[in-house]
Structure formats: C-alpha cells, structure tokens
Amino acid sequence: MHLLYGFDLQLNDGKSPFQRTFVNQVKRCAEMSRKLRFFKDQIHKAGLVPSPNPASEPDVELEELEIQLAEHEHELIEMNSNSEKLRQTYNELLEFKMVLQKAGDFLVSSGNHAVAQETELSENVYSNDSYADSASLLEEEMQPGPSNQSGVRFISGIICKSKVLRFERTLFRATRGNMLFNQAPADDQIIDPASNEMVEKTVFVVFFSGEQARTKILKICESFGANCYPVPEDLTKRSQIIREVLSRSSDLEATLEAGLRHRDTALNTIGFYLSKWTNMVRREKAVYDVLNMLNFDVTKKCLVGEGWCPIFAKTRIQESLQRATFDCSSQVGIIFHVMDAVESPPTYFRTNHFTNAYQEIVDAYGVAKYQEANPAVYTIITFPFLFAVMFGDWGHGICLLLGALVLIVREKKLSSQKLDSFMEMLFGGRYLLLLMSLFSIYCGLIYNEFFSVPFHIFGHSAYKCRDATCSDAYSVGLVKYRDAYPFGVDPSWRGSRSELPFLNSLKMKMSILFGVVQMNLGIILSYFNARYFGNSLDIKYQFVPQMIFLNSLFGYLSLLIIIKWCTGSQADLYHVMIYMFLSPFEDLRDNKLFWGQSVLQVILLLSAVIAVPWMLFPKPFILKRLHTERFQGRTYGILGTSDMYNEEEPDSARHPHLDEFNFSEVFVHQMIHAIEFVLGAVSNTASYLRLWALSLAHSELSTVFYEKVLLLAWGYDNIVIRLIGLAVFAFATAFILLMMESLSAFLHALRLHWVEFQNKFYNGDGYKFKPFSFALLTDDDD
C-alpha cells in the first residue's frame, strides 16, 4: 500500500519569495538560465545543432560557470552587434548598386526630357554618411553646385515591394500629380539584419519640379522607410561608382563571412557544453528552491525543515543525511525526528512500467486520499476486460497485440527518444494495450468472430440440417443433434434468422450481470474503507442499505437472468420487473421461474423502500448527538498560555485545526448522497448496456465491411477490382475498426470505471507525493 510518514517542506510558506534565505542564489541561477536560453536561441537561429553528447569537461563551481557564461554572452552580443553593422553597410552598398543600375536605365530613357546641368547630386538624398566619408568619387558627386530651380529634378532610391502602391499613391496626392514615378524590381533580395529574413525590394525614380515638391518627396520617403541614393546622370561616372561599390561590397562580404565563421565556432564550442551547463544550473536552482522551504533555527547555525517521506525510506534517508554530514565535515549533526501530524499526508503508490498506466487512469479522475482503497488494483483487470467486451474480435485483437508487442520490444529505444503527443500516449499505455488485446482475443473467441467470420475452432456445430433440402440454407431447417458447442457461440448462429435476437439477448443480459457485479465490488470496497478508518456509521448506515437497495432490485434481476439461462425458461423478465413495482401481489403465471418468487419479490421491494430512509436520516442525527455529547459542558474554551505553541511553527502540520459541526450542511450532504445513489443505481445499471450496444455495433460494422466490401469485390473475376476491394477493406479495418472503434471502446470503459464503479467508494480528494528528484526536472523548471 502507500504508508507515508513525515512532514511538509513548507515551514515558511507565508513568506514571499524575496524574504527567503537563499533568494540571491536563486536570482543568480535564474540569470544564468536566461543566458543559457540566449545561447540556445542563438544556436537555433544560426542553424546549428547542439551536441547530443555533452562534453566530458571537468566539474566547475557555480561561480566559475557564472563568469564563463557572462564572458560568452558579452562576446556573442559584441559579435552580433558588429555583424549587424556590417550587414547594414553591406545591404546599403547592395541597394546603392541596384539603384545605380536600374535608375540609370530610367535616366537614359528620359534624357530627352531633362538637361544634365539642371539636376545635381546635391539635390538628391544620400542617407549613409559612411559612403561620403570613404568614397572619393562620391565626394566629387556630392559637391554643391548651382541649381536650376525651374528645371526637372529627380530622386532615386529603393523601397520594400509591399509598400510600393501606397508609396506611389501618397506621392501622387502630395504633388497633386506633378511628378513622374518609375519603378523596377530589384535583382537581388536583401537580408533584414533584425529578422534575418529575405525581403523583396523595388527601385524607384521620381521626377519632379520645384524645391517645395522635393521637400515633400523626401519626407514621404523617410516616413515609408525608403532609402534614397545619389545617381549621376553621366554614364561614365555611374560606371565608375558601380565598380567602386562592387569592390567595397566584395570586401565587406569576405569580412561578413569571416565574422559568421568566428561566431559559428564560438556557438559550436558553447553547444558542446550547453547540455551539461543547463543541467547543472537547473539542479543548483532546484536545490536552492528546496533550501528556501527550510527555516533557520534560533541560533542561525542549522536549517530546520518538515516534510513527508515513506516509512520504508526512513532508514535510507537517515543514512543519506549522515553520509552528507560526514562528506561536508559539518560540526552540527543531523537530527531526524519523527513527529505527529494533524493534516492528511500525501498519497504515494509504488508503480512499475506495467502498473503505471492503470494508476494514471485512476489519478486522472482524482488522487486517492491517504490510505484509501486504490481502484487501480482492480482496474488492471476490469478495464481491459470491459474494453474487450465491447471490442470482442480475435482477429482485431491479434492486430492490437502485434502493435503492443512492437512498442514493448522497442521500449528502450523509444523511451530515449522525444515522441509526439500521439506516440507518447501509445507508448505510455503499451502494457494497457497488451492486456486489452489479450482480453479482446479471449472475448472474440467467445463471440466466435474473426474479422466477423465464425470458425469451428473447438469442434463441430451442435446443429445440423433436418434433411438434405436444407444443405445450403441457413435460415430454416437446422436442428440440434448433439451437446452445446464447448466454448463460445456456436458458429451456426452466424447468418441464421435468429442470429440478431439471440446475440442481442446474450450480450444485453451479460452486460447487466457485469455491471451489477462491478457495482457490488465498489460498494464492498466502501466497506473496507470505512472499516480501515474505523467509521462504523458508514458501515451501518451507508454500506448495509446500499447493498440491500442495489441487490433487492438489480441483484434480483441478475438472479432471474441466471435462472432463466440455466432452466431454459421462456419467462419475460421485462414483465417480471415492471409488475414487481406496479402489481407486486399479482400472480406471475407463465413468468414464474421458481417457487416462492412472488413472496420474495414483495420482501425485496419492501427492503428497497426501507433502505432509502435508512441511508438518509440516521447518520446526520447520530453525528449531531455525538457532537453534542463530546462538547457537553465545554462552554468555555481550553485555557492556555501564550507560549502554548511556541515550539511549533505557525504553518506546522502539528498545529491542530478544529472544524465546527453544521447539522444542516451534514444533512443536506447526506440527502444528496442518498438521492444520488438511488437514482444512480438505475442509471448506472442502464449505463452498462453500452457494453452490449458497442459490442453489437462493432460486430455489425465488421460484417458490413467483410460482406459488402471484401466479398463483393472478390465476386468479380478482375484482379484490379479485387485489389481495390482488399485495399478498401484493409483501410476500413485499420482506421475505422482498429483506431476509431478501439478509441470509442476505451473512452466508454473509462467512463464505466470513473462514474459507475469509483463513485461507490472512491473520494479521490487526496494529493500526490512529489519527492525532490533531479530526474523529474524539466525545461519548464527554469
């Protein structure tokens, strides 16, 4: 079971994170985690892959690692800044070259409409001062000269392609149409230094007249983020500038490549140790987070903490603490003291690879209260069996079994890989899938269905033809000539006229039997819970009337089903159960199954009626009487000094908390519980009929695919049609029957356990035992 003992590492839970002892160390670890995430992002942006095998670097102290990370971050930031500046300069040179080439074509075509002396470079915009400082030809072009205010001028530049339409429309409206706008797509895409993405751009040339128009156009270019560059009209000067720009751009490109190589080398070096550093920082931060849950004692020389631990782990914890004391040469010894606790301990179940999936199914509904009966023990068998009742087909079960065996055989390989959500779910439930497939094979053998086809596995049929005329008939003429089929459903029922009524009756009654048995198991478990916690009221006023009520009605129905199967009676059970309530004293006539049935029905009906107030009234009044007797004469509270709990922490588990008794609240709760059980006994029993409905739907759907797809295609003497029919049958079997139907059966089995079974005894209001473990740390803990 799950016996835990100890305390809760939350002595200073009331303190804010900034008031705790090791807050500075946590801040340092958080800052180092930020730097490691920065390195990881930089490696990802550079398209590099961190080394999966961390380097075997000698262990470093946290202080040394902090210095190393700061140096690496400073180096990377500086390299990124330099690279961004070089990339910006290179982009401007590349844009200048494209503007010179494209704008030159416009100037040649418009040479007849403008005079060279009327347009000077001083009237164009050159936005990058670095060019003017370093290019001699540009200096000559940028020299101021006389300007002709009445002549045609132009401004050339480059802009993002997505802004061209709005840019042209704004220019047209600002100049009232007194301009000529020419554009051409740029030959090369430009890399945006900020986003590191390729951007398409367009070269433009705007012809205008007047100083006022020039000012407006320059402001519009600035607002749209357009880069304007000076373009001389002289072809010789343009060619000379282009050659100089190409020379400078090639030098910058070589410098950029060298810088990127240097940065990639640094990132590769960091990536080689990134995994180890990340684990180290994550562990250090987790340790300080735990230390922050402890308190200093009054002497400020040792730490005091409270927490929970399993009883079986007490010896190992003491040994570990003593070993830690010896390793660090501490002058203060370890004191491990077992203390009494008032609050409920956490719940811990030791699971393995096989039982973990079933425990997770139960925990998804709610974690068991401390020492409460664990439904997962019974779910290991009942869950896959109820699934198989709905999914019974031993052909489909074999397919599921093969899938489960593949996951189990590759367990070590898959456990070390990062799987997507669907594969992770399948891999986590591989042993659950194994049992579901085995039970599906078992139920399929009982139903005698192999992809909906019956087989004479356990001998010959108990039926044969009455005469030779029915040799090819399946609807009439069959008579029983030997003992019943030894195991499962006789294959002769398949295709007969009474197949559906027979299977309907069999599966429906079987579903009711399974449901009543499982609900009785849930009520019996509530008895063991009450007995373990010493709650005799729950035994007398909940367990006993619940057993009487359920079995007086549906236990009696189950008994009638079994008697009818054993005797072969033709009694109508619907009539028996309905008139048991409407006319309990009426003669049963042909529906009588055994002697004394009428008297028994009256007794059972009266027992069920008495059980309802038995559940509702006694318990709240007895609790009120016990509370009154317990506190009779205690008008005044217990006198105590101010030092009564001086030795205890304010949030300690030893601090008692007294709850007030509220009779109306207890009575309403008991009334709700009683009504819920009475109504649930009917609805839960009806809910188990889903076993019959899904089993029948699965069987009929398999039959449809087999007869209307596979056999129909096989009836044609054409290999193409046969292959198409086989492919459709395989696809339908894999995706509809094996995936969708299995998921549907899984969800319905889950509902039967959560609602119909666990609500009889399982509160699920506990909380999990979560010990500190480095293995459980994830990236989210950073």
Short mmCIF file of N, CA, C and O in Angstrom, two decimals, residues 153-208:
data_model
loop_
_atom_site.label_atom_id
_atom_site.label_comp_id
_atom_site.label_asym_id
_atom_site.label_seq_id
_atom_site.Cartn_x
_atom_site.Cartn_y
_atom_site.Cartn_z
N ARG A 153 13.91 67.79 -61.87
CA ARG A 153 14.84 67.09 -60.97
C ARG A 153 14.34 65.67 -60.72
O ARG A 153 13.22 65.33 -61.09
N PHE A 154 15.14 64.87 -60.04
CA PHE A 154 14.71 63.50 -59.72
C PHE A 154 15.33 63.05 -58.40
O PHE A 154 16.39 63.56 -57.99
N ILE A 155 14.65 62.13 -57.78
CA ILE A 155 15.13 61.46 -56.55
C ILE A 155 15.02 59.96 -56.81
O ILE A 155 13.97 59.46 -57.21
N SER A 156 16.10 59.27 -56.56
CA SER A 156 16.13 57.82 -56.78
C SER A 156 16.37 57.11 -55.46
O SER A 156 17.04 57.65 -54.57
N GLY A 157 15.84 55.92 -55.36
CA GLY A 157 16.01 55.15 -54.12
C GLY A 157 15.43 53.76 -54.25
O GLY A 157 15.12 53.28 -55.34
N ILE A 158 15.26 53.11 -53.11
CA ILE A 158 14.76 51.74 -53.07
C ILE A 158 13.82 51.59 -51.88
O ILE A 158 14.01 52.21 -50.83
N ILE A 159 12.76 50.78 -52.03
CA ILE A 159 11.72 50.62 -51.03
C ILE A 159 11.23 49.18 -51.04
O ILE A 159 11.38 48.46 -52.05
N CYS A 160 10.64 48.76 -49.94
CA CYS A 160 10.08 47.39 -49.87
C CYS A 160 8.96 47.25 -50.90
O CYS A 160 8.16 48.16 -51.11
N LYS A 161 8.90 46.08 -51.50
CA LYS A 161 7.92 45.85 -52.55
C LYS A 161 6.49 45.96 -52.04
O LYS A 161 5.59 46.41 -52.76
N SER A 162 6.25 45.60 -50.80
CA SER A 162 4.89 45.63 -50.25
C SER A 162 4.37 47.05 -50.04
O SER A 162 3.17 47.25 -49.88
N LYS A 163 5.27 48.04 -50.04
CA LYS A 163 4.85 49.43 -49.79
C LYS A 163 4.76 50.27 -51.06
O LYS A 163 4.43 51.46 -50.97
N VAL A 164 5.06 49.70 -52.22
CA VAL A 164 5.18 50.49 -53.44
C VAL A 164 3.86 51.17 -53.81
O VAL A 164 3.81 52.37 -54.12
N LEU A 165 2.75 50.44 -53.77
CA LEU A 165 1.47 51.01 -54.19
C LEU A 165 1.06 52.17 -53.30
O LEU A 165 0.66 53.24 -53.80
N ARG A 166 1.15 52.01 -51.99
CA ARG A 166 0.79 53.10 -51.09
C ARG A 166 1.76 54.27 -51.23
O ARG A 166 1.36 55.44 -51.14
N PHE A 167 3.03 53.95 -51.47
CA PHE A 167 4.05 54.99 -51.64
C PHE A 167 3.76 55.85 -52.88
O PHE A 167 3.76 57.08 -52.83
N GLU A 168 3.45 55.19 -53.99
CA GLU A 168 3.15 55.93 -55.22
C GLU A 168 1.88 56.76 -55.08
O GLU A 168 1.81 57.92 -55.54
N ARG A 169 0.87 56.20 -54.42
CA ARG A 169 -0.39 56.93 -54.25
C ARG A 169 -0.18 58.17 -53.38
O ARG A 169 -0.71 59.25 -53.66
N THR A 170 0.64 58.04 -52.32
CA THR A 170 0.92 59.18 -51.45
C THR A 170 1.69 60.27 -52.19
O THR A 170 1.41 61.47 -52.03
N LEU A 171 2.68 59.87 -53.00
CA LEU A 171 3.44 60.85 -53.78
C LEU A 171 2.53 61.59 -54.77
O LEU A 171 2.62 62.82 -54.93
N PHE A 172 1.64 60.87 -55.40
CA PHE A 172 0.75 61.48 -56.38
C PHE A 172 -0.16 62.53 -55.72
O PHE A 172 -0.36 63.63 -56.25
N ARG A 173 -0.67 62.19 -54.54
CA ARG A 173 -1.56 63.13 -53.87
C ARG A 173 -0.81 64.32 -53.29
O ARG A 173 -1.31 65.45 -53.31
N ALA A 174 0.43 64.06 -52.79
CA ALA A 174 1.19 65.16 -52.19
C ALA A 174 1.62 66.18 -53.24
O ALA A 174 1.68 67.38 -52.97
N THR A 175 1.98 65.71 -54.44
CA THR A 175 2.43 66.63 -55.51
C THR A 175 1.29 67.01 -56.46
O THR A 175 1.54 67.69 -57.47
N ARG A 176 0.08 66.54 -56.14
CA ARG A 176 -1.10 66.82 -56.98
C ARG A 176 -0.88 66.37 -58.43
O ARG A 176 -1.29 67.05 -59.38
N GLY A 177 -0.20 65.28 -58.54
CA GLY A 177 0.01 64.69 -59.86
C GLY A 177 1.17 65.28 -60.64
O GLY A 177 1.45 64.83 -61.76
N ASN A 178 1.89 66.24 -60.06
CA ASN A 178 3.01 66.87 -60.78
C ASN A 178 4.30 66.10 -60.53
O ASN A 178 5.26 66.61 -59.95
N MET A 179 4.31 64.87 -60.91
CA MET A 179 5.52 64.04 -60.78
C MET A 179 5.38 62.85 -61.72
O MET A 179 4.30 62.49 -62.16
N LEU A 180 6.54 62.24 -61.99
CA LEU A 180 6.59 61.04 -62.81
C LEU A 180 7.29 59.95 -62.01
O LEU A 180 8.43 60.14 -61.58
N PHE A 181 6.59 58.82 -61.80
CA PHE A 181 7.10 57.75 -60.93
C PHE A 181 7.44 56.54 -61.79
O PHE A 181 6.58 56.00 -62.49
N ASN A 182 8.71 56.16 -61.76
CA ASN A 182 9.17 54.97 -62.46
C ASN A 182 9.68 53.96 -61.44
O ASN A 182 10.34 54.34 -60.45
N GLN A 183 9.42 52.68 -61.69
CA GLN A 183 9.86 51.64 -60.77
C GLN A 183 10.31 50.41 -61.54
O GLN A 183 9.91 50.19 -62.68
N ALA A 184 11.16 49.62 -60.86
CA ALA A 184 11.64 48.36 -61.44
C ALA A 184 12.00 47.44 -60.30
O ALA A 184 12.56 47.88 -59.28
N PRO A 185 11.69 46.13 -60.40
CA PRO A 185 12.02 45.21 -59.31
C PRO A 185 13.52 45.04 -59.16
O PRO A 185 14.26 44.99 -60.14
N ALA A 186 13.96 44.95 -57.91
CA ALA A 186 15.39 44.74 -57.63
C ALA A 186 15.79 43.33 -58.03
O ALA A 186 15.00 42.38 -57.92
N ASP A 187 17.03 43.20 -58.50
CA ASP A 187 17.51 41.89 -58.96
C ASP A 187 17.73 40.93 -57.79
O ASP A 187 17.50 39.72 -57.91
N ASP A 188 18.18 41.42 -56.68
CA ASP A 188 18.52 40.57 -55.53
C ASP A 188 17.62 40.91 -54.34
O ASP A 188 17.14 42.04 -54.21
N GLN A 189 17.41 39.90 -53.51
CA GLN A 189 16.69 40.13 -52.26
C GLN A 189 17.67 40.57 -51.18
O GLN A 189 18.82 40.16 -51.16
N ILE A 190 17.17 41.40 -50.26
CA ILE A 190 18.01 41.95 -49.20
C ILE A 190 17.69 41.22 -47.90
O ILE A 190 16.52 40.96 -47.58
N ILE A 191 18.72 40.86 -47.14
CA ILE A 191 18.54 40.21 -45.84
C ILE A 191 18.31 41.27 -44.78
O ILE A 191 19.12 42.18 -44.61
N ASP A 192 17.19 41.15 -44.09
CA ASP A 192 16.90 42.07 -42.99
C ASP A 192 17.75 41.69 -41.78
O ASP A 192 17.63 40.57 -41.26
N PRO A 193 18.63 42.59 -41.29
CA PRO A 193 19.51 42.22 -40.16
C PRO A 193 18.74 41.89 -38.88
O PRO A 193 19.19 41.08 -38.07
N ALA A 194 17.59 42.52 -38.68
CA ALA A 194 16.84 42.29 -37.44
C ALA A 194 16.17 40.92 -37.42
O ALA A 194 16.33 40.14 -36.48
N SER A 195 15.42 40.62 -38.51
CA SER A 195 14.68 39.35 -38.55
C SER A 195 15.42 38.23 -39.27
O SER A 195 15.00 37.08 -39.26
N ASN A 196 16.53 38.58 -39.96
CA ASN A 196 17.33 37.61 -40.71
C ASN A 196 16.51 36.92 -41.81
O ASN A 196 16.73 35.75 -42.13
N GLU A 197 15.56 37.66 -42.39
CA GLU A 197 14.73 37.14 -43.46
C GLU A 197 14.99 37.91 -44.75
O GLU A 197 15.39 39.07 -44.73
N MET A 198 14.73 37.23 -45.88
CA MET A 198 14.92 37.86 -47.19
C MET A 198 13.73 38.77 -47.50
O MET A 198 12.58 38.38 -47.33
N VAL A 199 14.02 39.99 -47.95
CA VAL A 199 12.99 40.98 -48.24
C VAL A 199 13.11 41.40 -49.70
O VAL A 199 14.20 41.73 -50.19
N GLU A 200 11.97 41.38 -50.41
CA GLU A 200 11.95 41.84 -51.80
C GLU A 200 11.79 43.35 -51.83
O GLU A 200 10.98 43.92 -51.08
N LYS A 201 12.57 44.01 -52.71
CA LYS A 201 12.54 45.48 -52.79
C LYS A 201 12.36 45.93 -54.23
O LYS A 201 12.54 45.15 -55.18
N THR A 202 12.01 47.19 -54.37
CA THR A 202 11.77 47.80 -55.69
C THR A 202 12.54 49.11 -55.79
O THR A 202 12.51 49.93 -54.85
N VAL A 203 13.23 49.30 -56.93
CA VAL A 203 13.96 50.54 -57.20
C VAL A 203 13.00 51.54 -57.85
O VAL A 203 12.19 51.17 -58.71
N PHE A 204 13.06 52.80 -57.41
CA PHE A 204 12.18 53.81 -57.97
C PHE A 204 12.96 55.08 -58.31
O PHE A 204 14.02 55.35 -57.73
N VAL A 205 12.42 55.83 -59.24
CA VAL A 205 12.93 57.16 -59.60
C VAL A 205 11.73 58.07 -59.73
O VAL A 205 10.78 57.76 -60.47
N VAL A 206 11.75 59.21 -59.00
CA VAL A 206 10.65 60.18 -59.02
C VAL A 206 11.16 61.45 -59.69
O VAL A 206 12.12 62.08 -59.21
N PHE A 207 10.55 61.83 -60.80
CA PHE A 207 10.85 63.09 -61.50
C PHE A 207 9.86 64.14 -61.05
O PHE A 207 8.65 63.88 -60.99
N PHE A 208 10.36 65.33 -60.74
CA PHE A 208 9.51 66.40 -60.23
C PHE A 208 10.13 67.74 -60.62
O PHE A 208 11.22 67.81 -61.21
#
